[in-house]
Tab-separated table of C-alpha atoms and ligand atoms in Angstrom:
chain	number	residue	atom	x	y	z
O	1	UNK	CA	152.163	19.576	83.684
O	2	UNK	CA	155.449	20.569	82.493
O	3	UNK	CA	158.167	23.108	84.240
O	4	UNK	CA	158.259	25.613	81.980
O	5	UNK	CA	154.028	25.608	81.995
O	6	UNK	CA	154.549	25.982	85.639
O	7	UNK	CA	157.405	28.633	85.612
O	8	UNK	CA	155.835	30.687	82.758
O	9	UNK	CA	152.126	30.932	85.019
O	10	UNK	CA	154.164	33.093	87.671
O	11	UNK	CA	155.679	35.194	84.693
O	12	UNK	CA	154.620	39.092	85.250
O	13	UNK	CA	152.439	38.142	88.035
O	14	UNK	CA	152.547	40.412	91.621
O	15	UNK	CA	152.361	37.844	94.431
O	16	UNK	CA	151.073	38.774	97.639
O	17	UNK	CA	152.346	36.970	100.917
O	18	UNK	CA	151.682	37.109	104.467
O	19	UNK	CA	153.851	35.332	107.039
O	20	UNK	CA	157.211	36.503	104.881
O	21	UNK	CA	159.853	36.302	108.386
O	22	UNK	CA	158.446	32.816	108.531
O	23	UNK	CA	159.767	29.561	107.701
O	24	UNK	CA	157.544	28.148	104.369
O	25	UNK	CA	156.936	32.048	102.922
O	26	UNK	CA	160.598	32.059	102.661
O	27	UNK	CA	161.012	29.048	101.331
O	28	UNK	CA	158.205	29.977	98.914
O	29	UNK	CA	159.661	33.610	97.828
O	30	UNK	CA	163.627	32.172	97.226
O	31	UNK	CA	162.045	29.610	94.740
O	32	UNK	CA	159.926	31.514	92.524
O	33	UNK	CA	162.974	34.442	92.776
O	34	UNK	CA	165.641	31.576	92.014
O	35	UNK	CA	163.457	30.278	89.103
O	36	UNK	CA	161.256	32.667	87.654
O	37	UNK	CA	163.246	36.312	87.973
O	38	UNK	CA	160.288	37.561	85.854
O	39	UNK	CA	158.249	37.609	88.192
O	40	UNK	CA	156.455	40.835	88.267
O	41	UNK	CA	156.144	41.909	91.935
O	42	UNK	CA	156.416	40.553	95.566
O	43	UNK	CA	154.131	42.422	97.640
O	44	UNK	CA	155.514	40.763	101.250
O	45	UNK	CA	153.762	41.851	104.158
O	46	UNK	CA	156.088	42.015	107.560
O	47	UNK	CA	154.220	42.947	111.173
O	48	UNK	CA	156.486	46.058	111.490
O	49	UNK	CA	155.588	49.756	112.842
O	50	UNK	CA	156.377	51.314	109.222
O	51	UNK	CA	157.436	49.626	105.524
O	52	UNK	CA	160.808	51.114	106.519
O	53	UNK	CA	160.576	48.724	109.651
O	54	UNK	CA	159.162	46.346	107.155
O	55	UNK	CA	162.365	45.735	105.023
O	56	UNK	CA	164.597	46.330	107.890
O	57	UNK	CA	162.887	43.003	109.139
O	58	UNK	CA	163.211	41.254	105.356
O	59	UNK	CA	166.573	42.192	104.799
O	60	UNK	CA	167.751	41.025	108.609
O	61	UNK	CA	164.944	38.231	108.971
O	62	UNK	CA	164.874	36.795	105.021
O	63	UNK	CA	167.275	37.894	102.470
O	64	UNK	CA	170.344	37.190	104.805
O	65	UNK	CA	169.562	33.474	106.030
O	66	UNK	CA	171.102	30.717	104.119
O	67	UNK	CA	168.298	29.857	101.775
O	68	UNK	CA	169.280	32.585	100.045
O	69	UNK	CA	172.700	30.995	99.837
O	70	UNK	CA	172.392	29.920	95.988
O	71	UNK	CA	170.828	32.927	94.735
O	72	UNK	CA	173.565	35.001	96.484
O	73	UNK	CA	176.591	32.629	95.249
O	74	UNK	CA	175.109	33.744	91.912
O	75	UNK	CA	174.160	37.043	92.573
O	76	UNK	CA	177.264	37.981	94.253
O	77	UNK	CA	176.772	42.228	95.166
O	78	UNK	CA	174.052	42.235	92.776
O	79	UNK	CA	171.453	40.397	95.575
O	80	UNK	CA	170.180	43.253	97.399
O	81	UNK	CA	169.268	44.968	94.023
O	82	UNK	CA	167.712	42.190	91.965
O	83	UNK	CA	166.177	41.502	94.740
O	84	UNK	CA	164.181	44.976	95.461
O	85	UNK	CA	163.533	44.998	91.874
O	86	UNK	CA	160.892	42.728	92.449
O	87	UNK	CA	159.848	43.362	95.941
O	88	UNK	CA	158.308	45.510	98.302
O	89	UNK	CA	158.112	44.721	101.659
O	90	UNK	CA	154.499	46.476	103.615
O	91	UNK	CA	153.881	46.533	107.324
O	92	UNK	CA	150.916	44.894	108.169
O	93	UNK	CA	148.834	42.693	110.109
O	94	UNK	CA	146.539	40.145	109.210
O	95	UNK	CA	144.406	40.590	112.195
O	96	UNK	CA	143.349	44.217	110.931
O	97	UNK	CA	141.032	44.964	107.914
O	98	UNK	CA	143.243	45.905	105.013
O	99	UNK	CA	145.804	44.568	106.949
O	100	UNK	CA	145.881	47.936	109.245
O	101	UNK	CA	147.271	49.718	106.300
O	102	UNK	CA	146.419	52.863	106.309
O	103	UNK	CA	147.994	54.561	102.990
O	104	UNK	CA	144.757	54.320	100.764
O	105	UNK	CA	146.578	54.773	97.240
O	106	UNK	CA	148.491	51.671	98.240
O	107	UNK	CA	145.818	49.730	99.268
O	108	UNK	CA	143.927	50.639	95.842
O	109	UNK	CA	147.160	49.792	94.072
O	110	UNK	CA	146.999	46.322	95.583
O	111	UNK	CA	143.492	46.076	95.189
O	112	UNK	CA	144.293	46.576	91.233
O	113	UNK	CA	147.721	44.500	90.754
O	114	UNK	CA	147.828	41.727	93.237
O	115	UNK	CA	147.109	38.270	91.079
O	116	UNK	CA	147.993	35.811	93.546
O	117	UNK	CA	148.015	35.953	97.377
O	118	UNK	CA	149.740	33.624	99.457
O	119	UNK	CA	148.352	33.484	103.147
O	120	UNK	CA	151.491	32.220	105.519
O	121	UNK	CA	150.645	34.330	108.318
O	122	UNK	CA	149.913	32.185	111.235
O	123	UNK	CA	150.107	32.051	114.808
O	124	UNK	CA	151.598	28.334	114.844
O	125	UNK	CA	151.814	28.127	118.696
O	126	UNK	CA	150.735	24.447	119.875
O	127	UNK	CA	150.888	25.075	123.566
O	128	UNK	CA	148.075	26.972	124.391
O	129	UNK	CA	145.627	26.065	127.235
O	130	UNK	CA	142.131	26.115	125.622
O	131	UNK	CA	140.700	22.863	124.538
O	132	UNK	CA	137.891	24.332	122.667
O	133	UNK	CA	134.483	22.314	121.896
O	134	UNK	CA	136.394	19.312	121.278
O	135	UNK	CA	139.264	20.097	118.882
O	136	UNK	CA	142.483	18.722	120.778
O	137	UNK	CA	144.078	22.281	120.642
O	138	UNK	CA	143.779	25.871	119.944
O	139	UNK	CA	146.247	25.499	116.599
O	140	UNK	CA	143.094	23.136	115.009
O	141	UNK	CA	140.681	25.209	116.208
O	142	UNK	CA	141.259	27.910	114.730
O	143	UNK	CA	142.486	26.757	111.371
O	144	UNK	CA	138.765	25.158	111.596
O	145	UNK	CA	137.615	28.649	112.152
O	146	UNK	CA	139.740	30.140	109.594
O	147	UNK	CA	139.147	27.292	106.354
O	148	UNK	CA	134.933	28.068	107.644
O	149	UNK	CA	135.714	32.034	106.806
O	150	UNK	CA	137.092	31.486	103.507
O	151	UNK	CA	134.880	29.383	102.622
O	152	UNK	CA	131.705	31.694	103.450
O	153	UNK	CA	133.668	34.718	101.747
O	154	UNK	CA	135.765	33.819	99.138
O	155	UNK	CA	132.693	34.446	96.946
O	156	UNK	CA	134.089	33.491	93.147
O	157	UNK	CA	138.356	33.852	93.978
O	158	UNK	CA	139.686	30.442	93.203
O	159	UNK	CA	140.579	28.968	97.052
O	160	UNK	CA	143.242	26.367	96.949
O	161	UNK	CA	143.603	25.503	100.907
O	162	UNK	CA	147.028	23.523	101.289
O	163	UNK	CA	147.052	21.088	104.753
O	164	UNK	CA	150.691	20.178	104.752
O	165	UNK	CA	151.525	17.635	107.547
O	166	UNK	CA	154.496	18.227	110.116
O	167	UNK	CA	157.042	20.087	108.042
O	168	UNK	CA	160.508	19.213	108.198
O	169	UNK	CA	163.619	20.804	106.761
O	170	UNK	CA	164.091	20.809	102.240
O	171	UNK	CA	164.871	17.621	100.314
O	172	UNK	CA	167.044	19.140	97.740
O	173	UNK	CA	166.050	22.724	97.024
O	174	UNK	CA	167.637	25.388	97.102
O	175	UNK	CA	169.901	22.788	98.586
O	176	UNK	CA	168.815	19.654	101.125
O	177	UNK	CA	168.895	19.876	105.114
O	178	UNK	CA	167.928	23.620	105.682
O	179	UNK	CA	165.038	24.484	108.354
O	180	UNK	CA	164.240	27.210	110.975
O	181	UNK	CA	164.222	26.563	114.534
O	182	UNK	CA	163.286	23.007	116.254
O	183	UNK	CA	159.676	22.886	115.545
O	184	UNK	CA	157.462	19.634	115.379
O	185	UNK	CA	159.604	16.315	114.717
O	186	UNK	CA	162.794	18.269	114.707
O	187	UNK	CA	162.796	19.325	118.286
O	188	UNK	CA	162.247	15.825	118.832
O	189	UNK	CA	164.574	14.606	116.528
O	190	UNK	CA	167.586	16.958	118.125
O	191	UNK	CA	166.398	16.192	121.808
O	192	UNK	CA	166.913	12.767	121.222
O	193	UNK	CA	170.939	13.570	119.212
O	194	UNK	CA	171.731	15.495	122.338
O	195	UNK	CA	170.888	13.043	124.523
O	196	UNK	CA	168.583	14.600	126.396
O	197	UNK	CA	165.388	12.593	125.160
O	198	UNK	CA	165.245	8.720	125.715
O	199	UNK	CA	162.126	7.765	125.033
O	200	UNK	CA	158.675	8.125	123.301
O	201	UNK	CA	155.270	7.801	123.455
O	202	UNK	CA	152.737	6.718	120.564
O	203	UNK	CA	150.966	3.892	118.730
O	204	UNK	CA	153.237	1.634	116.452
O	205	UNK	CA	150.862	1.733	113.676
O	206	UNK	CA	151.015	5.498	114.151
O	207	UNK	CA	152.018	6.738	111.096
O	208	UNK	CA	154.595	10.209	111.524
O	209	UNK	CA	154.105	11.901	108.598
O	210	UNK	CA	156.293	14.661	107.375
O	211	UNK	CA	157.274	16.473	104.585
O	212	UNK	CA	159.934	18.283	103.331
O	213	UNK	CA	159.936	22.259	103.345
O	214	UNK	CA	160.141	22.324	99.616
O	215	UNK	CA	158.230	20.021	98.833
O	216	UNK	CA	155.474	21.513	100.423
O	217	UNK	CA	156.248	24.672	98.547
O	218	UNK	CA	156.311	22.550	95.293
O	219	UNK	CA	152.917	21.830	96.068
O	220	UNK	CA	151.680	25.171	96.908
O	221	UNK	CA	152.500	26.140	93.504
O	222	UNK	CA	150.805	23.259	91.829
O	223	UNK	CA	148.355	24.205	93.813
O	224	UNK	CA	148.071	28.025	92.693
O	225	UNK	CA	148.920	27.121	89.076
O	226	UNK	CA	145.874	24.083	89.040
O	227	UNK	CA	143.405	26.151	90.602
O	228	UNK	CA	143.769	29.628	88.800
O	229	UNK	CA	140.812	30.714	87.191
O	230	UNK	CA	138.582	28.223	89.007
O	231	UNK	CA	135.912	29.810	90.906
O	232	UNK	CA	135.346	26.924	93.505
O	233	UNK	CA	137.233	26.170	96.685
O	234	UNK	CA	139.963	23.308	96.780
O	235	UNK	CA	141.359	21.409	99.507
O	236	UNK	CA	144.894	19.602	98.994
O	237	UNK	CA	146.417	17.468	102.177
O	238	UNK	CA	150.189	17.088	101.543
O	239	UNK	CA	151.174	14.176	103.219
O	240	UNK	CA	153.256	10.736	102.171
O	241	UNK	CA	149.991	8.861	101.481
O	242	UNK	CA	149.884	5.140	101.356
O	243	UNK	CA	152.892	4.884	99.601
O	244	UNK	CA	155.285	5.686	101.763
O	245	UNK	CA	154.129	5.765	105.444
O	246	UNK	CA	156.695	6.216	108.205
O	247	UNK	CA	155.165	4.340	111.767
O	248	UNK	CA	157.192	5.574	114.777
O	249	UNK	CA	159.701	2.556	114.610
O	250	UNK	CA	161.074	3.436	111.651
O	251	UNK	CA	161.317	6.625	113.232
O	252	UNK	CA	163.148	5.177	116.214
O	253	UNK	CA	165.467	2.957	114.448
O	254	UNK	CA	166.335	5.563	112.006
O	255	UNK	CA	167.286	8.392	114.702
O	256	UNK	CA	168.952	5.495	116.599
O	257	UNK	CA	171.189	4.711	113.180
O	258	UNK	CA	171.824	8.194	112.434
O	259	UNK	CA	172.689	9.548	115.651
O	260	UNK	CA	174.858	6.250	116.195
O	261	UNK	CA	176.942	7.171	113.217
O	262	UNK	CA	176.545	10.837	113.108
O	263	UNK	CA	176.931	11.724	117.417
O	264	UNK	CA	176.157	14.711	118.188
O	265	UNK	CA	179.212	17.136	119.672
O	266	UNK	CA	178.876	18.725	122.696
O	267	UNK	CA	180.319	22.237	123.665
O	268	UNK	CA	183.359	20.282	124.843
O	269	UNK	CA	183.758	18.884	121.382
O	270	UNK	CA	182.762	15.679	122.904
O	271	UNK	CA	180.428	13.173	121.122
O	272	UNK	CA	177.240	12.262	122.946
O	273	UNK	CA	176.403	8.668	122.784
O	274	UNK	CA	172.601	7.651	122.332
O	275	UNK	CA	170.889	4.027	122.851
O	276	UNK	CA	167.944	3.079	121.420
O	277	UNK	CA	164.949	5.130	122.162
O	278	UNK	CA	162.352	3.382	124.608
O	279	UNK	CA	158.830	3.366	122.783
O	280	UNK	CA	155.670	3.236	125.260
O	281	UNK	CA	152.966	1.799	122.914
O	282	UNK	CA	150.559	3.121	125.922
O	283	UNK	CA	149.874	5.829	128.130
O	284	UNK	CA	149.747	2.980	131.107
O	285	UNK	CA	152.819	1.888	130.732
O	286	UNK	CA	154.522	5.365	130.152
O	287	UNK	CA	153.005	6.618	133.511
O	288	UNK	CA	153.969	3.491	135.681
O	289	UNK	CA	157.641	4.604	133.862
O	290	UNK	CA	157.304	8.414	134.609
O	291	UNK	CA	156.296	7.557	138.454
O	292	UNK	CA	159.345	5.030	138.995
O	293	UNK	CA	161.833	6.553	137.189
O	294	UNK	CA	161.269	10.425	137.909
O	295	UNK	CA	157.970	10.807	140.385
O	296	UNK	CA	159.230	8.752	143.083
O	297	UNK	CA	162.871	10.351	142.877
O	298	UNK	CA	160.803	14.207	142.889
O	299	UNK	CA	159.156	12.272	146.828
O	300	UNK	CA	162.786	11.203	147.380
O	301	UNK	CA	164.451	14.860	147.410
O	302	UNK	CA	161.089	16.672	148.687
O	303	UNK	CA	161.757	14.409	151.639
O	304	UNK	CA	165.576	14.723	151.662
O	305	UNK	CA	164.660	18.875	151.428
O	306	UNK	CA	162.444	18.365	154.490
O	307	UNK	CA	165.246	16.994	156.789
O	308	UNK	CA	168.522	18.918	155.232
O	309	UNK	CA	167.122	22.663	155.042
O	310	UNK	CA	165.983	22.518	151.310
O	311	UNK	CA	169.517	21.272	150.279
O	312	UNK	CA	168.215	19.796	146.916
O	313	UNK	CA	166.168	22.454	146.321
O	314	UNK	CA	166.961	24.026	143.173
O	315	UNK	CA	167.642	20.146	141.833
O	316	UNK	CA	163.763	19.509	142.548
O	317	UNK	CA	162.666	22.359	140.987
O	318	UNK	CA	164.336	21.701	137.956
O	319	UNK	CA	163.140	17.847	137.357
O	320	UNK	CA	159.590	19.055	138.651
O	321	UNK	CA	159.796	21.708	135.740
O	322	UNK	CA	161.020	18.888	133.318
O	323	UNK	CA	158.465	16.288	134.252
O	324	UNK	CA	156.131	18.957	133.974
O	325	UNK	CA	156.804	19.968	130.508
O	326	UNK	CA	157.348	16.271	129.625
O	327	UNK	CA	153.129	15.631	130.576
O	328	UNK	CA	152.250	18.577	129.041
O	329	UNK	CA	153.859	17.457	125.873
O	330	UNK	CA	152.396	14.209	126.342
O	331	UNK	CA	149.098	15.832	126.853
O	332	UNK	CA	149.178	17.740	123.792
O	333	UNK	CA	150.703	15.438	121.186
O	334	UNK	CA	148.679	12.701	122.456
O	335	UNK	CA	146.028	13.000	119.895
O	336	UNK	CA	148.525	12.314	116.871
O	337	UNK	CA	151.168	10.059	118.183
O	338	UNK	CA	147.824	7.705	119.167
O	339	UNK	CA	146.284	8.494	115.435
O	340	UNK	CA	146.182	5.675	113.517
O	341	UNK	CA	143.945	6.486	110.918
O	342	UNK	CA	144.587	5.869	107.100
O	343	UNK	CA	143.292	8.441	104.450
O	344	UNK	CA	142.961	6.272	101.250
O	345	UNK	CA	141.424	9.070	99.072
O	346	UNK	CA	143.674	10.156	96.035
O	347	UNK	CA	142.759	12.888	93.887
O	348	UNK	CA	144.204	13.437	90.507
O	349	UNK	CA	145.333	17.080	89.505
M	1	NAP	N1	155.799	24.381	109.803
M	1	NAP	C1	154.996	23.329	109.826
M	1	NAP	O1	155.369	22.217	110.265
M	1	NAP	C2	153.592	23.449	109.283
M	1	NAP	C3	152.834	22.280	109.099
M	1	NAP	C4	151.541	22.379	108.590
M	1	NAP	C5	151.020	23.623	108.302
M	1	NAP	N2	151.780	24.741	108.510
M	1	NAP	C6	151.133	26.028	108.211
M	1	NAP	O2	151.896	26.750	107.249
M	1	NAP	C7	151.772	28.163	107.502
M	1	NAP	C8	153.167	28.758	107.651
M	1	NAP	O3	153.844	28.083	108.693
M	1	NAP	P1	155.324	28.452	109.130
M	1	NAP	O4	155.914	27.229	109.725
M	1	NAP	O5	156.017	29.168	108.029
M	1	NAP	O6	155.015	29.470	110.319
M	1	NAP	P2	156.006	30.449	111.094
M	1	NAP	O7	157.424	30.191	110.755
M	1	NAP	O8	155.609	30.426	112.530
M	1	NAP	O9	155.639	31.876	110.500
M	1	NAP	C9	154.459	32.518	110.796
M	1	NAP	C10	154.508	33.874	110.141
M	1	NAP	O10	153.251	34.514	110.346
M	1	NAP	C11	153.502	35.843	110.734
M	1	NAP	N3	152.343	36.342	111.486
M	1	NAP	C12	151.796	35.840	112.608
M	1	NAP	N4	150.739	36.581	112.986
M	1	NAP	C13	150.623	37.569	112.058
M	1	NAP	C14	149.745	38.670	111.906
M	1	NAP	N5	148.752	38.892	112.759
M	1	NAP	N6	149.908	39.495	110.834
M	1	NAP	C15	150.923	39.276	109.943
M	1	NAP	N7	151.806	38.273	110.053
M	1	NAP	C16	151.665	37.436	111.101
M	1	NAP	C17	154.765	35.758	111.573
M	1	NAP	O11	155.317	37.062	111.643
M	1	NAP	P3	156.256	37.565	112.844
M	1	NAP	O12	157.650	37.232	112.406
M	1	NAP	O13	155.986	39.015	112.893
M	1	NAP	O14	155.828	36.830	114.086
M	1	NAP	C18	155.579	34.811	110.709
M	1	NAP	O15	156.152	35.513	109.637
M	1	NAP	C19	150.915	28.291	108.768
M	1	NAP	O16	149.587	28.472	108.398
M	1	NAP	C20	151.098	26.930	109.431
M	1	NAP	O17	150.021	26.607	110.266
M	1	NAP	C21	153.050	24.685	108.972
């Protein structure tokens, strides 16, 4: 399909989103902004206690991070006001019918103008304690949950779900290498620069896919722009397929490359060195690890505590906490770094 197809769908359209303060919604309102300014309406819902507190929030939470670094080189002053030309930020919440709005002229006007609705709004917290009837955590779960919902109501609204693997930070647009916050790979990624991380757990033939912010937004669009009009429900995974896999070592050599030529500087301006990350290709082998190289020194100091009045104690708290959080990482992530499944199904759009 060709660009200007694409750019001209989104002409004079209002867009709904959820989820705008977070990191793909943004990604997803600078675009069509940057590349389709006539673009009819952004209807951008922000958890706030008014739609005062609602732009307050997009102004301090989404017009003044760097994505918005092009638009503004461009825009200069002018920003703020092209900007609310085309958008109105609404307190919401998902969780409520009509989104807990309770101004019933605006929720007709929605009702009547809204063409497309992007759905961002997500609690995307891995580390919560239920394992529910099977499903490795509560994140999976409930996307189950939520994909079953849509499906069973949508009734004749074109669906295009979207299953993005890990997301990491854009390729080239607006511009490469911007992301929000440490999140999946990334936290792992820095950990390791800062030296702080020195080894790994997961199958070699594990493959670690991610994606690029805007790519995934790319595909979003494709998405909305392939499916309008369509009555059915459509499921797209957004991965790097069989063409392009990345196993964990390539993971590990390339961190150990980049971080080798690009060290990370401390807060003393002083570059931390890294070695090659240790991969445990088994859980066996990364326990026997864990007990000789940090269990056995935790017996060590609770002794040492016992005979010297708790002299280590705040150091034994603090590696207890640490190994701690290491197993429960290892507990949680378990399922995909020992995934080693290939999905060979292609679907032309
Ligand atoms: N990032 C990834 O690696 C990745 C990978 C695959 C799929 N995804 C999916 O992509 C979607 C967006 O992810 P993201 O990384 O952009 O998430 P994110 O940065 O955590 O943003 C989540 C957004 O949802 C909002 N939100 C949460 N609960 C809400 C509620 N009850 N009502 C209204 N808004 C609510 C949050 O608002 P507040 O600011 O008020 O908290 C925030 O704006 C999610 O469905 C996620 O599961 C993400």
């Amino acid at each position: 399909m060709e660009l200007e197809g694409i750019l001209q769908f989104f002409e004079n359209k209002t867009i709904l989103v959820t989820g705008t303060t977070g990191f793909l919604a943004k990604v997803f309102v600078e675009k069509i902004l940057r590349v389709q300014p006539n673009v009819k309406r952004f209807s951008l819902l922000v958890r706030a206690s008014n739609n005062q507190a609602a732009t307050q929030r997009f102004r301090e939470e989404v017009i003044k991070k760097d994505i918005f670094r092009i638009l503004r080189n461009n825009l200069g002053a002018n920003l703020e006001s092209f900007i609310f030309e085309r958008v109105t930020p609404i307190s919401g919440d998902i969780s409520y019918e009509n989104f807990g709005i309770k101004d019933s002229i605006l929720i007709e006007e929605m009702w009547k103008d809204i063409d497309i609705v992007l759905n961002s709004a997500a609690t995307t917290n891995f580390d919560e304690r239920a394992k529910l009837y099977g499903w490795p955590n509560t994140y999976v779960y409930t996307k189950a949950l939520g994909e079953m919902l849509l499906e069973q109501f949508h009734q004749n609204l074109p669906l295009a779900i979207v299953r993005p693997t890990m997301v990491t930070s854009t390729y080239k647009e607006p511009f490469s290498g911007w992301i929000e916050g440490a999140r999946t790979i990334d936290g792992v990624i820095t950990a390791f620069g800062k030296g702080r991380l020195k080894s790994f757990l997961g199958h070699p033939n594990s493959i670690l896919d991610v994606i690029p912010a805007d790519m995934v937004v790319n595909s979003i669009i494709m998405a909305m722009v392939t499916h309008a009009n369509k009555s059915s429900q459509i499921i797209f995974h957004v991965g790097s397929s069989l063409r392009n896999p990345m196993k964990l070592p390539s993971l590990s050599d390339l961190i150990s490359l980049y971080f080798t030529q690009n060290p990370w500087i401390d807060r003393n301006g002083k570059s931390i060195k890294v070695s090659k990350l240790i991969v445990f290709s088994n859980i066996a082998t990364f326990q026997a690890y864990m007990a000789i190289r940090y269990k056995l020194p935790l017996k060590v100091l609770w002794l040492a505590n016992l005979m010297l009045c708790q002299y280590y104690r705040e150091i034994r708290i603090n590696l207890n906490r640490k190994v701690r959080v290491v197993m429960r990482m290892v507990d949680l992530y378990k399922p995909y770094a020992f995934f080693t499944a290939l999905m060979t199904l292609t679907q032309k759009i």
